[in-house]
XYZ file of C-alpha atoms in Angstrom:
604
model
C 51.172 9.118 136.382
C 50.633 8.578 132.605
C 52.875 10.748 130.483
C 52.911 10.487 126.373
C 56.071 11.610 124.632
C 56.323 12.832 121.137
C 59.123 13.131 118.628
C 58.441 14.032 115.089
C 59.350 16.382 111.759
C 62.289 15.942 111.451
C 63.511 12.162 110.924
C 62.441 9.368 112.517
C 59.370 10.062 114.658
C 58.066 8.317 117.637
C 56.241 7.463 120.687
C 56.382 6.715 124.345
C 54.676 6.014 126.801
C 55.360 5.870 130.654
C 53.454 5.143 133.922
C 54.870 6.519 137.226
C 58.208 6.911 135.287
C 58.459 3.486 133.898
C 58.380 2.902 130.209
C 55.989 0.682 129.500
C 55.142 1.288 125.428
C 57.297 2.458 122.842
C 57.514 2.269 118.750
C 58.517 4.509 116.215
C 55.846 5.412 113.664
C 58.086 4.272 110.145
C 57.553 0.089 111.622
C 53.655 1.402 111.111
C 54.081 3.329 108.255
C 56.866 1.414 106.306
C 58.398 4.532 105.351
C 61.995 4.308 106.472
C 62.916 6.926 108.744
C 59.545 8.773 108.841
C 59.401 12.152 110.001
C 55.774 12.457 110.237
C 53.355 13.128 113.109
C 53.218 9.791 114.850
C 49.692 9.215 114.634
C 49.944 4.848 114.682
C 52.690 4.871 117.098
C 50.804 7.170 119.507
C 47.258 5.180 119.115
C 49.671 1.754 119.664
C 50.985 3.153 123.035
C 47.354 3.777 124.415
C 46.232 0.295 123.141
C 48.490 -0.771 125.302
C 47.212 0.624 128.282
C 43.741 0.431 127.295
C 43.255 4.045 127.351
C 42.043 6.881 125.488
C 44.207 9.614 124.591
C 42.317 12.176 127.005
C 43.316 10.307 130.119
C 46.650 10.701 130.089
C 48.027 12.870 132.687
C 50.789 14.952 130.168
C 51.888 15.118 126.939
C 55.785 16.165 125.991
C 57.086 17.227 122.398
C 60.781 16.315 122.515
C 62.100 19.913 121.817
C 61.778 23.207 121.201
C 60.873 24.537 118.017
C 61.280 28.420 118.423
C 65.258 27.557 119.671
C 65.931 25.902 116.128
C 64.513 29.321 114.163
C 66.414 31.752 116.336
C 69.653 28.913 115.455
C 68.266 29.111 111.661
C 68.000 33.217 111.418
C 71.367 33.598 113.230
C 73.402 31.047 110.624
C 71.606 33.032 108.245
C 72.805 36.340 109.256
C 76.300 35.039 109.771
C 76.520 34.288 106.217
C 74.899 37.004 104.397
C 75.039 38.473 101.666
C 75.961 34.825 100.125
C 72.781 32.682 100.776
C 70.389 35.661 100.872
C 68.771 34.194 98.055
C 67.650 30.998 99.395
C 66.513 33.076 102.855
C 62.956 34.290 101.896
C 61.749 30.553 101.484
C 63.360 28.852 103.618
C 62.809 31.005 106.518
C 59.185 31.966 105.616
C 58.668 27.606 105.657
C 60.299 27.660 109.030
C 58.847 30.077 110.790
C 55.479 29.060 109.812
C 55.983 25.449 111.058
C 57.142 27.232 113.908
C 54.595 29.297 114.997
C 51.748 27.063 113.847
C 53.615 23.878 116.010
C 51.427 24.037 118.485
C 48.994 23.850 116.904
C 49.422 21.398 114.705
C 50.253 19.328 117.425
C 47.003 19.988 119.239
C 45.038 19.263 115.897
C 46.592 16.221 115.283
C 46.153 14.980 118.740
C 42.176 16.248 118.552
C 42.358 13.997 115.533
C 43.036 10.868 117.743
C 40.828 12.334 120.528
C 38.233 15.069 120.236
C 38.402 15.197 123.899
C 41.875 15.937 124.006
C 42.493 19.321 126.491
C 46.016 20.978 124.869
C 46.489 22.709 128.493
C 48.390 19.176 129.308
C 50.673 20.043 126.262
C 54.746 21.077 127.132
C 57.547 21.119 124.955
C 60.941 19.645 126.727
C 64.364 20.681 125.349
C 65.939 18.512 122.741
C 69.452 17.299 124.438
C 67.646 17.751 127.901
C 65.121 14.966 126.256
C 68.229 12.817 125.082
C 70.108 13.316 128.473
C 66.506 11.675 130.395
C 66.516 8.812 128.163
C 70.038 8.285 129.121
C 69.549 9.280 133.045
C 66.515 8.429 133.823
C 66.511 4.792 132.629
C 69.412 3.714 133.893
C 70.375 1.494 136.720
C 72.579 4.317 138.866
C 71.473 6.905 141.071
C 74.195 9.503 139.698
C 75.721 9.196 136.684
C 77.363 12.121 134.206
C 75.246 12.351 130.719
C 77.013 12.378 127.394
C 74.736 13.870 124.185
C 76.044 14.133 120.844
C 74.581 13.971 118.297
C 73.637 16.222 114.570
C 72.240 19.109 116.315
C 69.058 19.732 118.430
C 67.833 23.614 118.633
C 71.573 24.898 118.735
C 73.700 22.344 121.356
C 75.486 19.955 118.908
C 77.521 18.078 122.648
C 76.140 18.115 125.755
C 76.892 17.259 129.257
C 74.621 16.451 131.663
C 74.653 15.619 135.614
C 72.266 12.932 137.232
C 71.631 12.791 140.620
C 68.765 11.272 142.123
C 65.837 12.209 140.812
C 67.875 15.440 139.468
C 69.406 16.513 135.707
C 71.026 19.582 135.172
C 73.141 20.241 131.840
C 76.567 21.594 132.844
C 78.246 22.496 129.422
C 77.363 22.555 125.672
C 78.956 22.422 122.320
C 77.089 24.317 119.896
C 76.284 24.291 115.917
C 78.115 24.371 113.892
C 80.600 22.353 115.771
C 79.318 18.644 115.967
C 80.552 15.543 115.852
C 77.267 14.285 114.363
C 77.322 16.822 111.176
C 81.517 16.246 110.857
C 80.470 12.236 110.743
C 77.506 12.195 108.650
C 79.877 14.714 106.151
C 82.251 12.291 105.671
C 79.283 9.401 104.993
C 77.896 11.248 102.485
C 80.938 11.354 101.132
C 81.303 8.013 101.310
C 77.878 8.213 99.159
C 75.472 6.821 102.070
C 72.453 8.376 103.096
C 73.004 11.008 106.128
C 70.468 9.899 109.241
C 70.774 6.205 108.130
C 74.256 5.592 106.538
C 76.095 6.411 109.149
C 76.139 2.929 110.633
C 77.349 1.604 106.688
C 80.601 3.918 107.215
C 80.773 2.306 110.281
C 80.751 -1.008 109.178
C 82.856 -0.267 106.500
C 85.779 0.825 108.886
C 87.166 -2.525 109.559
C 88.099 -3.087 105.849
C 90.323 0.159 105.210
C 93.658 1.904 106.950
C 92.954 5.335 108.469
C 95.273 6.363 106.018
C 93.349 10.392 105.954
C 93.326 10.743 109.639
C 96.325 12.776 110.297
C 94.748 15.071 107.257
C 91.254 15.137 108.487
C 92.573 16.031 112.410
C 95.292 18.878 111.339
C 92.850 20.849 108.599
C 89.108 19.461 109.621
C 88.600 18.935 112.883
C 90.603 20.908 115.849
C 90.751 18.633 119.170
C 91.414 20.228 122.470
C 92.464 19.330 125.782
C 89.412 19.715 127.124
C 87.444 17.601 125.096
C 86.562 20.939 123.024
C 86.429 20.702 119.442
C 85.544 22.776 116.256
C 85.311 22.247 113.087
C 86.962 24.442 109.901
C 83.555 25.763 108.078
C 86.220 25.652 105.450
C 85.033 22.556 104.537
C 81.268 22.057 105.068
C 78.713 23.560 103.894
C 75.782 22.438 106.105
C 73.266 24.782 104.562
C 73.010 22.747 100.896
C 70.285 20.442 100.948
C 72.758 19.344 98.030
C 75.805 18.094 99.515
C 77.497 18.731 103.104
C 80.567 19.793 102.432
C 82.650 22.267 100.050
C 84.870 21.655 97.246
C 87.797 22.392 99.638
C 87.252 19.101 101.017
C 87.737 17.542 97.520
C 90.833 19.489 96.778
C 92.170 18.211 100.682
C 91.657 15.147 100.105
C 91.846 14.399 96.207
C 89.446 12.766 95.386
C 85.761 13.055 94.620
C 82.473 12.251 96.191
C 81.706 8.688 95.728
C 78.054 8.151 94.056
C 75.581 6.184 95.744
C 75.401 2.795 94.757
C 78.652 2.918 92.589
C 81.895 0.434 93.204
C 83.347 0.516 96.625
C 86.623 1.378 96.441
C 89.992 0.836 98.585
C 90.029 4.632 99.498
C 86.564 5.208 100.428
C 87.042 2.377 102.518
C 90.350 4.480 103.864
C 88.657 7.563 104.488
C 85.835 5.200 106.144
C 88.610 3.860 109.016
C 89.903 7.539 108.591
C 86.945 9.267 109.694
C 85.824 6.387 112.626
C 89.848 6.724 114.408
C 88.779 10.553 114.340
C 85.423 10.309 115.404
C 87.427 8.106 118.748
C 89.864 10.476 119.131
C 87.288 13.090 119.431
C 85.330 10.952 121.932
C 87.843 9.879 123.963
C 88.922 14.346 124.729
C 85.880 14.390 125.621
C 85.036 11.668 128.479
C 88.653 11.872 129.941
C 88.150 15.569 130.314
C 84.496 14.569 131.780
C 86.858 12.028 133.670
C 89.088 14.054 134.999
C 86.243 16.695 135.951
C 83.671 15.291 137.804
C 85.650 11.864 138.403
C 81.903 9.789 138.710
C 82.277 6.032 138.256
C 79.141 6.293 135.754
C 78.632 7.166 132.315
C 75.709 7.546 130.282
C 74.880 8.213 126.787
C 72.621 9.219 124.248
C 72.246 11.379 120.571
C 72.727 9.643 117.590
C 77.036 9.449 118.172
C 76.181 7.007 121.224
C 74.830 4.492 118.235
C 78.564 4.330 117.168
C 79.670 0.890 118.438
C 83.077 1.353 118.408
C 84.096 4.355 119.779
C 81.224 3.240 122.687
C 84.536 0.391 122.665
C 87.106 2.731 123.220
C 85.818 4.473 126.084
C 84.939 1.142 127.980
C 88.977 0.048 126.947
C 90.709 3.413 128.593
C 88.872 2.340 131.670
C 87.908 6.143 132.148
C 84.359 5.136 133.353
C 83.621 1.627 135.639
C 79.738 1.610 134.051
C 78.749 2.910 130.933
C 74.977 2.662 130.139
C 73.815 3.617 126.437
C 70.434 4.573 125.550
C 69.400 1.499 122.609
C 66.983 4.209 121.234
C 69.627 7.113 121.508
C 68.269 8.685 118.197
C 65.811 11.413 118.128
C 63.114 8.273 118.564
C 64.894 8.012 122.561
C 63.907 11.349 122.441
C 59.749 10.974 122.831
C 61.564 8.478 125.647
C 63.037 10.751 127.188
C 61.046 14.449 127.015
C 58.231 12.091 128.771
C 61.181 11.089 131.735
C 62.027 14.575 131.813
C 58.579 15.800 132.416
C 57.923 13.249 135.106
C 61.241 13.984 137.530
C 61.971 17.705 136.609
C 58.963 18.873 136.295
C 56.363 17.271 138.481
C 58.685 16.537 140.835
C 58.184 13.005 140.897
C 60.073 10.608 142.643
C 62.606 8.464 139.938
C 62.010 4.854 139.653
C 65.574 3.440 140.387
C 66.447 -0.119 139.915
C 70.208 -0.966 140.833
C 70.811 -3.799 139.553
C 69.090 -3.200 135.941
C 67.432 -0.558 133.343
C 63.752 0.001 132.940
C 63.755 -0.621 129.182
C 62.502 -4.093 129.444
C 65.170 -5.506 127.349
C 64.440 -2.680 124.636
C 61.295 -4.988 124.122
C 58.367 -2.070 124.404
C 56.745 -2.327 121.057
C 53.679 -4.185 120.104
C 53.174 -8.256 120.418
C 50.300 -9.866 118.143
C 48.467 -13.411 119.215
C 48.262 -16.472 117.789
C 44.925 -16.173 116.193
C 45.383 -13.274 114.680
C 48.735 -14.419 113.417
C 47.246 -17.489 112.118
C 44.157 -15.402 110.599
C 47.020 -12.967 108.611
C 48.569 -16.546 107.197
C 45.448 -18.125 105.858
C 45.100 -14.717 104.089
C 47.406 -15.263 102.280
C 46.886 -18.864 101.648
C 49.839 -20.298 103.060
C 50.715 -23.885 104.351
C 51.984 -23.441 108.083
C 51.912 -25.942 110.866
C 51.456 -25.000 114.726
C 53.954 -26.075 117.138
C 54.416 -26.207 121.145
C 57.868 -24.353 122.145
C 59.881 -27.397 122.828
C 58.848 -28.981 118.823
C 59.256 -24.697 118.183
C 62.963 -24.619 119.549
C 64.127 -28.094 118.251
C 63.013 -27.547 114.568
C 64.485 -24.129 114.482
C 67.897 -25.515 115.629
C 67.590 -28.542 112.737
C 66.773 -25.504 109.954
C 70.030 -23.529 111.162
C 71.884 -26.709 111.188
C 71.349 -26.686 107.772
C 72.424 -24.153 106.525
C 68.582 -22.369 105.691
C 68.234 -19.146 107.347
C 65.067 -17.949 109.674
C 62.483 -15.246 110.169
C 62.240 -14.887 113.708
C 59.008 -12.869 114.820
C 58.196 -13.569 118.513
C 56.613 -11.428 121.140
C 57.005 -7.663 121.470
C 58.567 -5.635 119.217
C 62.286 -3.575 120.111
C 62.179 0.047 120.132
C 65.368 1.447 118.643
C 66.984 1.107 115.373
C 68.437 -2.766 116.253
C 66.709 -6.136 116.524
C 67.210 -7.747 119.578
C 65.523 -10.679 119.163
C 62.267 -10.518 118.680
C 61.854 -8.655 114.609
C 64.836 -10.927 113.630
C 66.660 -12.668 110.578
C 69.112 -15.687 112.254
C 71.470 -17.921 111.074
C 74.327 -20.344 111.533
C 77.459 -18.073 112.131
C 79.888 -20.914 111.574
C 78.792 -20.949 107.556
C 81.835 -18.876 105.705
C 79.219 -18.088 103.226
C 76.421 -16.911 104.954
C 77.276 -13.045 105.294
C 77.379 -12.800 101.637
C 74.440 -15.217 101.043
C 72.563 -12.903 103.397
C 73.514 -9.426 102.470
C 72.648 -10.269 98.725
C 69.870 -12.589 98.182
C 67.788 -11.971 101.762
C 68.716 -8.005 103.214
C 69.491 -7.395 98.791
C 72.411 -5.052 100.526
C 75.794 -4.324 100.381
C 77.845 -7.592 100.568
C 80.657 -5.478 103.429
C 77.955 -5.344 105.372
C 79.132 -6.699 108.221
C 76.157 -9.178 111.004
C 75.852 -8.811 114.435
C 76.777 -12.167 116.711
C 73.914 -12.526 119.559
C 75.275 -14.907 122.225
C 74.455 -16.216 125.463
C 75.503 -14.489 128.111
C 76.900 -17.688 130.446
C 79.123 -18.197 127.605
C 79.901 -14.707 126.085
C 83.503 -15.199 128.329
C 84.341 -18.136 125.975
C 84.152 -17.007 122.898
C 84.833 -12.971 123.177
C 88.040 -11.033 125.000
C 85.526 -9.397 127.479
C 85.895 -5.821 127.468
C 82.653 -5.999 128.598
C 79.794 -7.469 131.256
C 77.241 -7.412 128.919
C 75.396 -6.082 125.987
C 71.980 -6.386 125.538
C 71.741 -3.758 123.035
C 74.159 -4.812 120.542
C 76.082 -1.066 121.218
C 79.426 -2.386 121.972
C 81.803 -4.672 119.721
C 85.086 -6.972 121.569
C 87.122 -9.403 119.918
C 86.941 -12.737 118.585
C 89.458 -14.365 121.158
C 92.420 -15.970 119.919
C 91.635 -19.443 120.316
C 88.538 -19.188 117.784
C 90.415 -17.452 115.359
C 91.521 -19.170 112.629
C 93.946 -16.814 110.232
C 95.638 -13.480 109.693
C 93.220 -11.780 107.657
C 94.758 -11.021 104.705
C 95.479 -7.483 102.877
C 93.219 -7.632 99.983
C 90.593 -6.649 101.766
C 88.506 -10.508 101.338
C 84.526 -9.889 102.119
C 84.646 -13.777 102.686
C 87.679 -14.613 104.436
C 87.236 -16.514 107.077
C 89.161 -15.492 109.990
C 87.469 -17.342 112.672
C 85.286 -20.090 113.607
C 82.056 -17.484 113.266
C 83.148 -16.213 110.122
C 79.831 -14.974 109.309
C 80.069 -12.291 112.119
C 83.632 -11.230 112.516
C 85.354 -8.244 111.168
C 88.575 -8.508 109.264
C 90.180 -7.223 112.646
C 88.151 -9.584 114.647
C 85.724 -7.841 115.939
C 82.030 -7.778 116.158
C 78.978 -6.272 117.859
C 77.865 -8.335 120.611
C 74.788 -8.539 121.563
C 74.377 -10.700 124.478
C 70.837 -12.471 126.200
C 69.722 -14.204 129.852
C 66.803 -16.133 129.989
C 65.408 -12.666 131.792
C 66.190 -10.381 128.749
C 64.670 -12.817 126.609
C 63.530 -16.164 127.415
C 63.039 -17.990 124.041
C 65.774 -16.343 122.508
C 67.892 -17.724 125.376
C 66.055 -20.869 124.730
C 66.722 -21.369 120.828
C 70.740 -20.543 121.454
C 70.955 -23.041 124.388
C 70.089 -25.178 122.071
C 72.004 -24.419 119.382
C 74.985 -24.664 121.716
C 74.459 -28.266 122.657
C 73.644 -29.098 118.935
C 76.730 -27.575 117.597
C 79.115 -26.177 120.758
C 78.928 -22.476 119.253
C 75.997 -20.940 121.548
C 75.818 -17.894 119.064
C 73.622 -16.851 115.985
C 73.759 -14.219 113.022
C 71.401 -11.920 114.506
C 70.412 -9.393 111.844
C 66.818 -6.973 111.083
C 64.324 -9.162 110.256
C 63.598 -6.313 106.908
C 65.059 -6.072 103.430
C 67.079 -2.706 102.047
C 65.037 0.203 102.192
C 62.381 -0.799 104.443
C 62.147 -0.496 108.211
C 62.128 -3.747 110.577
C 59.339 -5.522 110.376
C 56.198 -5.067 112.677
C 53.612 -6.835 112.244
C 52.605 -10.612 111.182
C 51.367 -9.119 107.403
C 54.893 -7.569 107.046
C 56.975 -10.463 108.670
C 55.106 -12.768 105.718
C 55.811 -9.951 102.554
C 59.316 -9.871 104.110
C 59.433 -13.786 104.077
C 57.548 -14.283 100.267
C 60.020 -11.402 98.820
C 63.800 -12.688 99.949
C 65.035 -16.334 100.083
C 64.360 -16.519 103.583
C 63.850 -20.537 103.956
C 61.977 -20.529 107.024
C 59.882 -18.354 109.007
C 58.893 -18.787 112.449
C 55.497 -16.426 113.880
C 54.529 -16.928 117.177
C 54.561 -20.743 117.363
C 53.752 -21.125 113.765
C 56.232 -22.876 111.272
C 56.073 -21.275 107.852
C 58.139 -23.299 105.453
C 59.369 -21.970 101.951
C 59.578 -25.585 99.909
C 55.394 -26.024 100.988
C 54.731 -23.060 99.584
C 56.614 -22.709 96.356
C 54.059 -23.020 93.985
C 51.988 -20.691 95.655
C 54.892 -17.762 95.887
C 55.573 -18.803 92.557
C 52.714 -18.341 91.097
C 51.513 -14.866 93.175
C 55.108 -13.815 91.349
C 54.292 -14.625 88.257
C 50.659 -12.469 88.921
C 52.412 -9.299 90.605
C 51.367 -9.771 93.574
C 53.724 -9.797 96.278
C 53.456 -6.235 97.092
């Protein structure tokens, strides 16, 4: 049975295809349109899924949208009525627009699908519920036959936090916390307060937190958010303004913290680092309260997680360290993009009553590699179009030359195989570099990624060598969703108190935070044979089985999807080498062409 899942019209739209309950293709629309967090109907993502299966849309058994729009309309109306008459001036415009979108949503989706295939039958169109879609995306692909499922995000239709029980083929929601009380909105509000963009800058706040001290945490806990013993929580709405399009906080929050919000792109001071650290600590405490209660209530060894908050690696790791659950599995596309996949899997098992495809030793996500792949002749045509000099290599030569480049401090654009599904580059659309180089973090951030210098990079490590370098808080981390500490034998010195961003605090300083932590990705030969081979060769050459792995893109752009995207990114940045399939492009061999094109303004 073929089922297509769709998420769109809020942020990060996507399409995902499953066949007999197994994910076979999934991609975010932003990768094709090149619009960051694109919310538009996922035309290109759907067409990719169809192409991957070599079928037409009308041949799909069912298509499912990831939430219920009328429930969102109900929440919007109730919120306005609760704040009457203060927001009555904006009610007519906002509610009218939302009503129109909701009433005609089924029609709009049907029309868009018929534009793809005029033979599409709209009786095949279904609608899921937002948090059920998230929960299904976490449970059904997981390696567990039963689990407690925790979903935390900004908000769905009404729910912001949901507890669901998965057992065999069944998945049932048990408890919910409703808007406006939301850990996702709490974290996003402080993200915006620190000058980062909501729905895309939360990971920046998480990355900034290790540089600060949580000296505002108690203030937030005593005034802004209340945590209860049963794991529930409430926000003090005196400090929030979720209905505003300008800012998510009220002036009361500025008075409480004794500071004004940071302007985007302005200098990041120690107060912003401390506020980031405080926000992260409060989130950790809230999540630990929830999971402790889940452990006591359901006594399950397995926990699955999804929703945007589940992308917070630090809080995920705190759950692991507490030992409430023996096993934790987090959906790598935990945000709304993953809702497309979850909606399809929920429809397959819950509506059509099909048997779940369960793998006890591995998940069903194919290491996240569910996106498009390109043949060598397609890549060659693209390189020739740009008149670039390149060399074709066999696999052994490709590995050898890449290791040589990395060892002399060169940065490598690595474009291989199928694209990753989710927000993290996992070794298919990545920029790789030597983590031993203390200057590499600053160089990659400022000269290649064009982003804030504090932003951390993740280490990708051979699974079999993981315990030689890290404390081993977890067994594996193929999706880069947990943090671990560098072992003491690899630490150089205690970090200074000056928040220096270039401190050499370990033998792999480019991937080590000031608290000796790192957001780790582990790789096995089965998950990614080529990347595993590269890491093995780098280990043989250097004694370090680790590389920097960061997403192949520049600030403000989505991760590259196609050879054209990769070439454009390579030409516009200071990347030294592009390895695209088995083809090697060197910057030094093409510098004359690049300088000529820059002069002519022909790099976009």
